[in-house]
Amino acid sequence: DAKTTQPPSMDCAEGRAANLPCNHSTISGNEYVYWYRQIHSQGPQYIIHGLKNNETNEMASLIITEDRKSSTLILPHATLRDTAVYYCIVRAIFMYSGGGADGLTFGKGTHLIIQP
Amino acid sequence: DSGVTQTPKHLITATGQRVTLRCSPRSGDLSVYWYQQSLDQGLQFLIQYYNGEERAKGNILERFSAQQFPDLHSELNLSSLELGDSALYFCASSGARGDTQYFGPGTRLTVL
């Protein structure tokens, strides 16, 4: 899986949009960009993923650049409960006989702190 | 709530002992993954099972083993425990397509 680079920490004011960047310059054509977050020792929570098109769900939006070498996770209206470590993970999804895929490789992520 | 359950929530034991952690995947998910999160190593993938068979191995020690049962629940067995095995252990599950993994709340293991 391609390596990702994220800033170690970021601050954002409550109610504002939080924009978390991720660089993945060695991404391959069959690799997806995944975002997870972990709120203080809880289990990592899936947020969103995408291949090349921008994606949006009830939690966030994912913007992937045209060359796919970087992406931005956007939390549109950050709340105090969004304070967490956010992980950007690049991985290929492959189907072998019977399906399934191997484990995720977590880096250090970005510690997002929402300020009241 | 991800739908993945793990028991126990906390476990305190002594060095040299053996423990078993249990995970029930989301309904319909065939793949189970185990991860370890310690303060100095971060989140690390240990092992994956798919429909009862071992699929992939990560940084799992020889003292650790896992299995997945016919009802798809999984157990992670940790033996000859050392102080350094103190960590959070997470289980995740995914469907047949194998893309998105959903994590359980974890088991906090303390080895004294």
CSV table of N, CA and C in Angstrom, one decimal, chain A residues 6 28 60 67:
chain,number,residue,atom,x,y,z
A,6,GLN,N,0.5,13.0,6.6
A,6,GLN,CA,-0.5,13.9,7.2
A,6,GLN,C,0.2,14.8,8.2
A,28,SER,N,-1.2,4.1,-6.4
A,28,SER,CA,-1.4,3.3,-7.7
A,28,SER,C,-2.8,3.5,-8.2
A,60,ALA,N,-18.9,13.3,6.2
A,60,ALA,CA,-17.9,14.1,5.6
A,60,ALA,C,-17.9,14.1,4.1
A,67,ASP,N,-4.9,14.3,-10.1
A,67,ASP,CA,-3.7,13.4,-10.3
A,67,ASP,C,-3.7,12.4,-9.2
